[in-house]
Amino acid sequence: MTTINGLPAHALLVHFIVVLAPLTAVLAIACAVWRPARQRLVWLVFTLSIVTSVLTPITTQAGEWLEHRSGRSPLLHAHTELGDTMIYFSLSLVLAALLLAVVHIRETRGQSMNAVALWAVAIVVIIASVATTVQVYRIGDSGAKSVWAQDADGQAP
């Protein structure tokens, strides 16, 4: 997918990632530390993590197409390199959501997990969620700089 209604697809698809990844991360943390949230939101978190992981390579591919059309600059190269790492963070959210689903299924079947296992899951979820959110920020910041940064003379890089 390269364009949507005549616009570069990357410019549109990236907004899904910018919203869905941090939203999924926040909901995953809530599910990890608060059982009532897990009971209500675990399947939403799992679904959002899958959607994010599916959209990530599509968005990256659209970005690479746009990069080839607009020419390379050091800032754009840095952005594309960071963007290529996003799939690992998206997949870490899927893993975190899967762990939450396992905890939820065990709880609904009356097979409670000990406190150490629950804390271990919570720590994994929190690390994956924070790392994903930070990476989305880093990628977005580098993308904004590659588009909007100007040197001291007012010239685009």
Tab-separated table of N, CA and C in Angstrom:
chain	number	residue	atom	x	y	z
A	1	MET	N	0.856	-1.168	0.000
A	1	MET	CA	0.000	0.000	0.000
A	1	MET	C	0.902	1.231	0.000
A	2	THR	N	0.788	2.050	-1.018
A	2	THR	CA	1.661	3.207	-1.134
A	2	THR	C	0.914	4.531	-0.986
A	3	THR	N	-0.309	4.595	-1.516
A	3	THR	CA	-1.108	5.817	-1.373
A	3	THR	C	-2.534	5.467	-0.964
A	4	ILE	N	-3.144	6.417	-0.312
A	4	ILE	CA	-4.558	6.317	0.049
A	4	ILE	C	-5.204	7.623	-0.391
A	5	ASN	N	-6.129	7.525	-1.336
A	5	ASN	CA	-6.813	8.707	-1.854
A	5	ASN	C	-5.826	9.779	-2.317
A	6	GLY	N	-4.731	9.327	-2.931
A	6	GLY	CA	-3.746	10.251	-3.469
A	6	GLY	C	-2.699	10.740	-2.487
A	7	LEU	N	-2.839	10.424	-1.217
A	7	LEU	CA	-1.858	10.839	-0.212
A	7	LEU	C	-0.941	9.673	0.118
A	8	PRO	N	0.304	9.964	0.523
A	8	PRO	CA	1.178	8.861	0.930
A	8	PRO	C	0.544	8.075	2.088
A	9	ALA	N	0.453	6.781	1.940
A	9	ALA	CA	-0.192	5.939	2.949
A	9	ALA	C	0.510	6.041	4.293
A	10	HIS	N	1.815	6.202	4.276
A	10	HIS	CA	2.559	6.266	5.532
A	10	HIS	C	2.063	7.402	6.421
A	11	ALA	N	1.819	8.547	5.822
A	11	ALA	CA	1.369	9.708	6.598
A	11	ALA	C	0.029	9.447	7.283
A	12	LEU	N	-0.784	8.593	6.720
A	12	LEU	CA	-2.076	8.262	7.327
A	12	LEU	C	-1.967	7.073	8.280
A	13	LEU	N	-1.275	6.034	7.859
A	13	LEU	CA	-1.169	4.822	8.677
A	13	LEU	C	-0.406	5.054	9.970
A	14	VAL	N	0.582	5.931	9.921
A	14	VAL	CA	1.393	6.155	11.108
A	14	VAL	C	0.549	6.654	12.280
A	15	HIS	N	-0.537	7.341	11.986
A	15	HIS	CA	-1.398	7.835	13.058
A	15	HIS	C	-2.099	6.692	13.799
A	16	PHE	N	-2.376	5.606	13.109
A	16	PHE	CA	-2.937	4.440	13.795
A	16	PHE	C	-1.941	3.894	14.820
A	17	ILE	N	-0.677	3.791	14.424
A	17	ILE	CA	0.351	3.277	15.322
A	17	ILE	C	0.551	4.230	16.495
A	18	VAL	N	0.588	5.525	16.203
A	18	VAL	CA	0.814	6.529	17.249
A	18	VAL	C	-0.299	6.495	18.299
A	19	VAL	N	-1.498	6.145	17.898
A	19	VAL	CA	-2.615	6.064	18.848
A	19	VAL	C	-2.728	4.663	19.462
A	20	LEU	N	-2.697	3.642	18.614
A	20	LEU	CA	-2.967	2.283	19.097
A	20	LEU	C	-1.882	1.721	20.004
A	21	ALA	N	-0.622	1.936	19.688
A	21	ALA	CA	0.449	1.346	20.504
A	21	ALA	C	0.440	1.888	21.935
A	22	PRO	N	0.439	3.209	22.151
A	22	PRO	CA	0.385	3.696	23.535
A	22	PRO	C	-0.941	3.354	24.238
A	23	LEU	N	-2.055	3.393	23.501
A	23	LEU	CA	-3.338	3.025	24.102
A	23	LEU	C	-3.303	1.574	24.572
A	24	THR	N	-2.812	0.689	23.728
A	24	THR	CA	-2.689	-0.719	24.092
A	24	THR	C	-1.769	-0.876	25.288
A	25	ALA	N	-0.677	-0.133	25.311
A	25	ALA	CA	0.275	-0.206	26.412
A	25	ALA	C	-0.359	0.215	27.733
A	26	VAL	N	-1.092	1.318	27.727
A	26	VAL	CA	-1.736	1.793	28.954
A	26	VAL	C	-2.783	0.793	29.441
A	27	LEU	N	-3.583	0.278	28.525
A	27	LEU	CA	-4.597	-0.707	28.907
A	27	LEU	C	-3.954	-2.002	29.407
A	28	ALA	N	-2.850	-2.395	28.809
A	28	ALA	CA	-2.151	-3.602	29.256
A	28	ALA	C	-1.621	-3.433	30.673
A	29	ILE	N	-1.059	-2.273	30.963
A	29	ILE	CA	-0.581	-2.025	32.329
A	29	ILE	C	-1.742	-2.064	33.309
A	30	ALA	N	-2.860	-1.454	32.946
A	30	ALA	CA	-4.037	-1.495	33.823
A	30	ALA	C	-4.465	-2.938	34.078
A	31	CYS	N	-4.464	-3.757	33.043
A	31	CYS	CA	-4.836	-5.165	33.187
A	31	CYS	C	-3.832	-5.929	34.044
A	32	ALA	N	-2.579	-5.555	33.956
A	32	ALA	CA	-1.537	-6.264	34.699
A	32	ALA	C	-1.605	-5.991	36.197
A	33	VAL	N	-2.008	-4.785	36.550
A	33	VAL	CA	-1.958	-4.409	37.970
A	33	VAL	C	-3.320	-4.348	38.645
A	34	TRP	N	-4.399	-4.496	37.873
A	34	TRP	CA	-5.729	-4.346	38.459
A	34	TRP	C	-6.642	-5.426	37.883
A	35	ARG	N	-6.996	-6.380	38.706
A	35	ARG	CA	-7.770	-7.532	38.241
A	35	ARG	C	-9.110	-7.160	37.595
A	36	PRO	N	-9.896	-6.221	38.154
A	36	PRO	CA	-11.156	-5.859	37.476
A	36	PRO	C	-10.938	-5.345	36.048
A	37	ALA	N	-9.854	-4.623	35.827
A	37	ALA	CA	-9.551	-4.171	34.457
A	37	ALA	C	-9.237	-5.365	33.576
A	38	ARG	N	-8.472	-6.308	34.107
A	38	ARG	CA	-8.120	-7.500	33.340
A	38	ARG	C	-9.374	-8.279	32.958
A	39	GLN	N	-10.314	-8.399	33.881
A	39	GLN	CA	-11.544	-9.140	33.606
A	39	GLN	C	-12.354	-8.511	32.485
A	40	ARG	N	-12.295	-7.203	32.369
A	40	ARG	CA	-13.113	-6.507	31.378
A	40	ARG	C	-12.379	-6.196	30.067
A	41	LEU	N	-11.066	-6.005	30.148
A	41	LEU	CA	-10.344	-5.448	28.999
A	41	LEU	C	-9.323	-6.377	28.346
A	42	VAL	N	-9.103	-7.553	28.905
A	42	VAL	CA	-8.005	-8.387	28.415
A	42	VAL	C	-8.154	-8.725	26.934
A	43	TRP	N	-9.355	-9.007	26.478
A	43	TRP	CA	-9.519	-9.382	25.063
A	43	TRP	C	-9.415	-8.169	24.149
A	44	LEU	N	-9.816	-7.014	24.633
A	44	LEU	CA	-9.607	-5.778	23.876
A	44	LEU	C	-8.115	-5.506	23.728
A	45	VAL	N	-7.364	-5.653	24.818
A	45	VAL	CA	-5.914	-5.447	24.774
A	45	VAL	C	-5.270	-6.423	23.801
A	46	PHE	N	-5.683	-7.680	23.857
A	46	PHE	CA	-5.116	-8.679	22.960
A	46	PHE	C	-5.416	-8.318	21.496
A	47	THR	N	-6.646	-7.933	21.214
A	47	THR	CA	-7.037	-7.550	19.849
A	47	THR	C	-6.269	-6.326	19.373
A	48	LEU	N	-6.167	-5.307	20.224
A	48	LEU	CA	-5.426	-4.098	19.848
A	48	LEU	C	-3.953	-4.398	19.609
A	49	SER	N	-3.381	-5.301	20.383
A	49	SER	CA	-1.968	-5.652	20.175
A	49	SER	C	-1.773	-6.349	18.830
A	50	ILE	N	-2.710	-7.209	18.455
A	50	ILE	CA	-2.627	-7.885	17.156
A	50	ILE	C	-2.780	-6.867	16.020
A	51	VAL	N	-3.749	-5.970	16.145
A	51	VAL	CA	-3.961	-4.957	15.106
A	51	VAL	C	-2.709	-4.093	14.956
A	52	THR	N	-2.129	-3.692	16.077
A	52	THR	CA	-0.912	-2.877	16.033
A	52	THR	C	0.229	-3.627	15.358
A	53	SER	N	0.374	-4.908	15.684
A	53	SER	CA	1.477	-5.672	15.083
A	53	SER	C	1.251	-5.937	13.602
A	54	VAL	N	0.011	-5.995	13.165
A	54	VAL	CA	-0.275	-6.161	11.731
A	54	VAL	C	-0.046	-4.842	10.988
A	55	LEU	N	-0.452	-3.737	11.585
A	55	LEU	CA	-0.289	-2.437	10.929
A	55	LEU	C	1.158	-1.960	10.889
A	56	THR	N	1.975	-2.429	11.815
A	56	THR	CA	3.360	-1.949	11.882
A	56	THR	C	4.145	-2.220	10.607
A	57	PRO	N	4.211	-3.449	10.096
A	57	PRO	CA	4.987	-3.637	8.855
A	57	PRO	C	4.346	-2.964	7.642
A	58	ILE	N	3.037	-2.838	7.633
A	58	ILE	CA	2.375	-2.138	6.529
A	58	ILE	C	2.787	-0.671	6.537
A	59	THR	N	2.808	-0.076	7.721
A	59	THR	CA	3.209	1.318	7.870
A	59	THR	C	4.678	1.504	7.524
A	60	THR	N	5.512	0.573	7.959
A	60	THR	CA	6.940	0.640	7.661
A	60	THR	C	7.193	0.536	6.166
A	61	GLN	N	6.507	-0.385	5.518
A	61	GLN	CA	6.673	-0.552	4.069
A	61	GLN	C	6.241	0.718	3.330
A	62	ALA	N	5.140	1.298	3.762
A	62	ALA	CA	4.682	2.543	3.138
A	62	ALA	C	5.687	3.665	3.369
A	63	GLY	N	6.322	3.665	4.535
A	63	GLY	CA	7.346	4.661	4.830
A	63	GLY	C	8.577	4.492	3.966
A	64	GLU	N	8.960	3.247	3.723
A	64	GLU	CA	10.119	3.003	2.861
A	64	GLU	C	9.831	3.433	1.418
A	65	TRP	N	8.604	3.204	0.959
A	65	TRP	CA	8.219	3.666	-0.373
A	65	TRP	C	8.329	5.191	-0.451
A	66	LEU	N	7.821	5.862	0.607
A	66	LEU	CA	7.865	7.324	0.642
A	66	LEU	C	9.301	7.830	0.708
A	67	GLU	N	10.150	7.143	1.458
A	67	GLU	CA	11.561	7.534	1.552
A	67	GLU	C	12.232	7.490	0.180
A	68	HIS	N	11.968	6.457	-0.589
A	68	HIS	CA	12.585	6.324	-1.912
A	68	HIS	C	12.089	7.410	-2.869
A	69	ARG	N	10.887	7.886	-2.665
A	69	ARG	CA	10.339	8.933	-3.536
A	69	ARG	C	10.798	10.325	-3.135
A	70	SER	N	11.124	10.525	-1.850
A	70	SER	CA	11.441	11.876	-1.397
A	70	SER	C	12.930	12.135	-1.249
A	71	GLY	N	13.744	11.143	-1.434
A	71	GLY	CA	15.190	11.353	-1.320
A	71	GLY	C	15.670	11.172	0.109
A	72	ARG	N	16.922	10.745	0.220
A	72	ARG	CA	17.474	10.442	1.536
A	72	ARG	C	18.145	11.665	2.132
A	73	SER	N	17.999	11.781	3.416
A	73	SER	CA	18.742	12.751	4.209
A	73	SER	C	19.166	12.026	5.477
A	74	PRO	N	20.142	12.550	6.190
A	74	PRO	CA	20.554	11.884	7.427
A	74	PRO	C	19.411	11.760	8.440
A	75	LEU	N	18.577	12.784	8.535
A	75	LEU	CA	17.453	12.728	9.474
A	75	LEU	C	16.416	11.693	9.043
A	76	LEU	N	16.147	11.629	7.755
A	76	LEU	CA	15.187	10.641	7.254
A	76	LEU	C	15.735	9.224	7.418
A	77	HIS	N	17.029	9.071	7.187
A	77	HIS	CA	17.647	7.760	7.375
A	77	HIS	C	17.542	7.316	8.834
A	78	ALA	N	17.798	8.227	9.759
A	78	ALA	CA	17.673	7.906	11.195
A	78	ALA	C	16.234	7.496	11.522
A	79	HIS	N	15.277	8.186	10.937
A	79	HIS	CA	13.871	7.868	11.170
A	79	HIS	C	13.525	6.477	10.640
A	80	THR	N	13.963	6.164	9.447
A	80	THR	CA	13.627	4.856	8.884
A	80	THR	C	14.308	3.724	9.644
A	81	GLU	N	15.517	3.970	10.127
A	81	GLU	CA	16.205	2.956	10.933
A	81	GLU	C	15.437	2.697	12.232
A	82	LEU	N	14.994	3.749	12.876
A	82	LEU	CA	14.193	3.584	14.102
A	82	LEU	C	12.855	2.916	13.777
A	83	GLY	N	12.245	3.321	12.684
A	83	GLY	CA	10.963	2.741	12.287
A	83	GLY	C	11.043	1.246	12.059
A	84	ASP	N	12.169	0.798	11.535
A	84	ASP	CA	12.348	-0.641	11.301
A	84	ASP	C	12.357	-1.446	12.601
A	85	THR	N	12.625	-0.810	13.736
A	85	THR	CA	12.640	-1.526	15.019
A	85	THR	C	11.252	-1.669	15.627
A	86	MET	N	10.287	-0.952	15.129
A	86	MET	CA	8.969	-0.936	15.758
A	86	MET	C	8.297	-2.303	15.777
A	87	ILE	N	8.571	-3.144	14.813
A	87	ILE	CA	7.942	-4.462	14.789
A	87	ILE	C	8.285	-5.254	16.046
A	88	TYR	N	9.501	-5.105	16.537
A	88	TYR	CA	9.892	-5.833	17.753
A	88	TYR	C	9.103	-5.346	18.965
A	89	PHE	N	8.842	-4.080	19.015
A	89	PHE	CA	8.072	-3.519	20.123
A	89	PHE	C	6.593	-3.904	20.001
A	90	SER	N	6.082	-3.900	18.783
A	90	SER	CA	4.696	-4.341	18.571
A	90	SER	C	4.523	-5.797	18.983
A	91	LEU	N	5.494	-6.619	18.622
A	91	LEU	CA	5.416	-8.039	18.991
A	91	LEU	C	5.576	-8.233	20.494
A	92	SER	N	6.331	-7.359	21.143
A	92	SER	CA	6.433	-7.461	22.606
A	92	SER	C	5.092	-7.164	23.269
A	93	LEU	N	4.313	-6.274	22.672
A	93	LEU	CA	2.960	-6.014	23.192
A	93	LEU	C	2.054	-7.225	22.991
A	94	VAL	N	2.213	-7.915	21.880
A	94	VAL	CA	1.432	-9.142	21.663
A	94	VAL	C	1.789	-10.172	22.728
A	95	LEU	N	3.067	-10.332	22.998
A	95	LEU	CA	3.500	-11.272	24.036
A	95	LEU	C	2.935	-10.871	25.400
A	96	ALA	N	2.995	-9.596	25.715
A	96	ALA	CA	2.454	-9.112	26.983
A	96	ALA	C	0.951	-9.391	27.070
A	97	ALA	N	0.240	-9.121	25.993
A	97	ALA	CA	-1.202	-9.372	25.969
A	97	ALA	C	-1.501	-10.860	26.082
A	98	LEU	N	-0.678	-11.681	25.470
A	98	LEU	CA	-0.845	-13.130	25.576
A	98	LEU	C	-0.655	-13.596	27.016
A	99	LEU	N	0.349	-13.066	27.693
A	99	LEU	CA	0.544	-13.404	29.108
A	99	LEU	C	-0.665	-12.989	29.944
A	100	LEU	N	-1.193	-11.805	29.662
A	100	LEU	CA	-2.388	-11.357	30.383
A	100	LEU	C	-3.579	-12.274	30.106
A	101	ALA	N	-3.710	-12.733	28.877
A	101	ALA	CA	-4.805	-13.644	28.528
A	101	ALA	C	-4.661	-14.969	29.263
A	102	VAL	N	-3.429	-15.472	29.383
A	102	VAL	CA	-3.199	-16.716	30.120
A	102	VAL	C	-3.592	-16.546	31.583
A	103	VAL	N	-3.188	-15.441	32.177
A	103	VAL	CA	-3.566	-15.166	33.568
A	103	VAL	C	-5.079	-15.112	33.692
A	104	HIS	N	-5.724	-14.414	32.778
A	104	HIS	CA	-7.185	-14.276	32.806
A	104	HIS	C	-7.879	-15.633	32.667
A	105	ILE	N	-7.435	-16.429	31.731
A	105	ILE	CA	-8.050	-17.754	31.526
A	105	ILE	C	-7.887	-18.613	32.769
A	106	ARG	N	-6.700	-18.592	33.349
A	106	ARG	CA	-6.479	-19.371	34.583
A	106	ARG	C	-7.392	-18.888	35.701
A	107	GLU	N	-7.548	-17.588	35.818
A	107	GLU	CA	-8.414	-17.039	36.869
A	107	GLU	C	-9.872	-17.430	36.655
A	108	THR	N	-10.332	-17.399	35.420
A	108	THR	CA	-11.731	-17.746	35.164
A	108	THR	C	-12.000	-19.232	35.375
A	109	ARG	N	-10.954	-20.042	35.281
A	109	ARG	CA	-11.096	-21.481	35.521
A	109	ARG	C	-10.862	-21.846	36.987
A	110	GLY	N	-10.622	-20.841	37.809
A	110	GLY	CA	-10.404	-21.088	39.227
A	110	GLY	C	-9.000	-21.557	39.557
A	111	GLN	N	-8.078	-21.436	38.614
A	111	GLN	CA	-6.686	-21.838	38.833
A	111	GLN	C	-5.858	-20.586	39.114
A	112	SER	N	-5.909	-20.126	40.347
A	112	SER	CA	-5.211	-18.886	40.667
A	112	SER	C	-3.702	-19.074	40.561
A	113	MET	N	-3.035	-17.980	40.244
A	113	MET	CA	-1.575	-17.983	40.130
A	113	MET	C	-1.004	-17.379	41.405
A	114	ASN	N	0.191	-17.832	41.776
A	114	ASN	CA	0.787	-17.266	42.986
A	114	ASN	C	1.227	-15.832	42.738
A	115	ALA	N	1.477	-15.120	43.820
A	115	ALA	CA	1.798	-13.692	43.738
A	115	ALA	C	3.075	-13.436	42.943
A	116	VAL	N	4.054	-14.322	43.068
A	116	VAL	CA	5.315	-14.134	42.345
A	116	VAL	C	5.073	-14.201	40.838
A	117	ALA	N	4.278	-15.155	40.389
A	117	ALA	CA	3.979	-15.277	38.956
A	117	ALA	C	3.195	-14.068	38.457
A	118	LEU	N	2.234	-13.612	39.245
A	118	LEU	CA	1.460	-12.429	38.842
A	118	LEU	C	2.353	-11.194	38.747
A	119	TRP	N	3.266	-11.035	39.698
A	119	TRP	CA	4.184	-9.895	39.649
A	119	TRP	C	5.136	-10.016	38.465
A	120	ALA	N	5.574	-11.227	38.160
A	120	ALA	CA	6.463	-11.429	37.009
A	120	ALA	C	5.759	-11.029	35.718
A	121	VAL	N	4.501	-11.437	35.582
A	121	VAL	CA	3.726	-11.051	34.401
A	121	VAL	C	3.563	-9.535	34.358
A	122	ALA	N	3.248	-8.940	35.500
A	122	ALA	CA	3.067	-7.487	35.555
A	122	ALA	C	4.347	-6.756	35.152
A	123	ILE	N	5.476	-7.241	35.616
A	123	ILE	CA	6.752	-6.598	35.277
A	123	ILE	C	7.026	-6.707	33.777
A	124	VAL	N	6.797	-7.876	33.198
A	124	VAL	CA	6.993	-8.047	31.749
A	124	VAL	C	6.069	-7.103	30.980
A	125	VAL	N	4.807	-7.032	31.393
A	125	VAL	CA	3.836	-6.168	30.714
A	125	VAL	C	4.244	-4.703	30.832
A	126	ILE	N	4.657	-4.293	32.009
A	126	ILE	CA	5.048	-2.892	32.214
A	126	ILE	C	6.280	-2.550	31.380
A	127	ILE	N	7.270	-3.424	31.377
A	127	ILE	CA	8.484	-3.164	30.588
A	127	ILE	C	8.150	-3.086	29.098
A	128	ALA	N	7.385	-4.050	28.594
A	128	ALA	CA	7.017	-4.042	27.166
A	128	ALA	C	6.203	-2.797	26.828
A	129	SER	N	5.293	-2.419	27.704
A	129	SER	CA	4.422	-1.271	27.450
A	129	SER	C	5.184	0.043	27.465
A	130	VAL	N	6.023	0.228	28.464
A	130	VAL	CA	6.803	1.465	28.540
A	130	VAL	C	7.787	1.542	27.375
A	131	ALA	N	8.465	0.435	27.079
A	131	ALA	CA	9.426	0.423	25.976
A	131	ALA	C	8.739	0.740	24.651
A	132	THR	N	7.563	0.176	24.435
A	132	THR	CA	6.826	0.440	23.192
A	132	THR	C	6.436	1.906	23.086
A	133	THR	N	5.933	2.460	24.169
A	133	THR	CA	5.514	3.859	24.157
A	133	THR	C	6.704	4.790	23.925
A	134	VAL	N	7.820	4.510	24.569
A	134	VAL	CA	9.019	5.320	24.368
A	134	VAL	C	9.496	5.216	22.921
A	135	GLN	N	9.456	4.022	22.362
A	135	GLN	CA	9.917	3.842	20.980
A	135	GLN	C	8.991	4.558	19.995
A	136	VAL	N	7.693	4.529	20.241
A	136	VAL	CA	6.769	5.277	19.381
A	136	VAL	C	7.116	6.762	19.419
A	137	TYR	N	7.414	7.269	20.605
A	137	TYR	CA	7.811	8.675	20.731
A	137	TYR	C	9.099	8.950	19.952
A	138	ARG	N	10.102	8.091	20.136
A	138	ARG	CA	11.396	8.284	19.475
A	138	ARG	C	11.241	8.269	17.951
A	139	ILE	N	10.469	7.305	17.452
A	139	ILE	CA	10.262	7.211	16.005
A	139	ILE	C	9.500	8.437	15.498
A	140	GLY	N	8.459	8.810	16.196
A	140	GLY	CA	7.675	9.978	15.792
A	140	GLY	C	8.475	11.260	15.837
A	141	ASP	N	9.286	11.413	16.876
A	141	ASP	CA	10.126	12.605	16.992
A	141	ASP	C	11.128	12.679	15.844
A	142	SER	N	11.745	11.541	15.531
A	142	SER	CA	12.710	11.545	14.424
A	142	SER	C	12.015	11.799	13.091
A	143	GLY	N	10.795	11.292	12.943
A	143	GLY	CA	10.038	11.548	11.716
A	143	GLY	C	9.657	13.006	11.579
A	144	ALA	N	9.223	13.604	12.686
A	144	ALA	CA	8.885	15.027	12.649
A	144	ALA	C	10.110	15.873	12.324
A	145	LYS	N	11.235	15.521	12.918
A	145	LYS	CA	12.461	16.274	12.620
A	145	LYS	C	12.865	16.121	11.158
A	146	SER	N	12.677	14.935	10.612
A	146	SER	CA	13.076	14.736	9.213
A	146	SER	C	12.196	15.533	8.259
A	147	VAL	N	10.973	15.815	8.667
A	147	VAL	CA	10.060	16.573	7.810
A	147	VAL	C	10.142	18.067	8.090
A	148	TRP	N	10.216	18.436	9.357
A	148	TRP	CA	10.049	19.836	9.721
A	148	TRP	C	11.314	20.555	10.162
A	149	ALA	N	12.394	19.848	10.420
A	149	ALA	CA	13.615	20.498	10.913
A	149	ALA	C	14.173	21.464	9.868
A	150	GLN	N	14.696	22.555	10.355
A	150	GLN	CA	15.318	23.523	9.461
A	150	GLN	C	16.656	23.918	10.051
A	151	ASP	N	17.596	24.216	9.171
A	151	ASP	CA	18.899	24.624	9.666
A	151	ASP	C	18.871	26.111	10.013
A	152	ALA	N	19.990	26.642	10.433
A	152	ALA	CA	20.048	28.032	10.886
A	152	ALA	C	19.682	29.035	9.802
A	153	ASP	N	19.835	28.665	8.548
A	153	ASP	CA	19.504	29.566	7.428
A	153	ASP	C	18.034	29.487	7.034
A	154	GLY	N	17.257	28.623	7.723
A	154	GLY	CA	15.860	28.469	7.368
A	154	GLY	C	15.637	27.497	6.239
A	155	GLN	N	16.683	26.797	5.820
A	155	GLN	CA	16.580	25.830	4.742
A	155	GLN	C	16.248	24.450	5.303
A	156	ALA	N	15.399	23.729	4.622
A	156	ALA	CA	15.084	22.355	5.031
A	156	ALA	C	16.329	21.502	4.795
A	157	PRO	N	16.550	20.487	5.655
A	157	PRO	CA	17.727	19.642	5.490
A	157	PRO	C	17.670	18.812	4.224
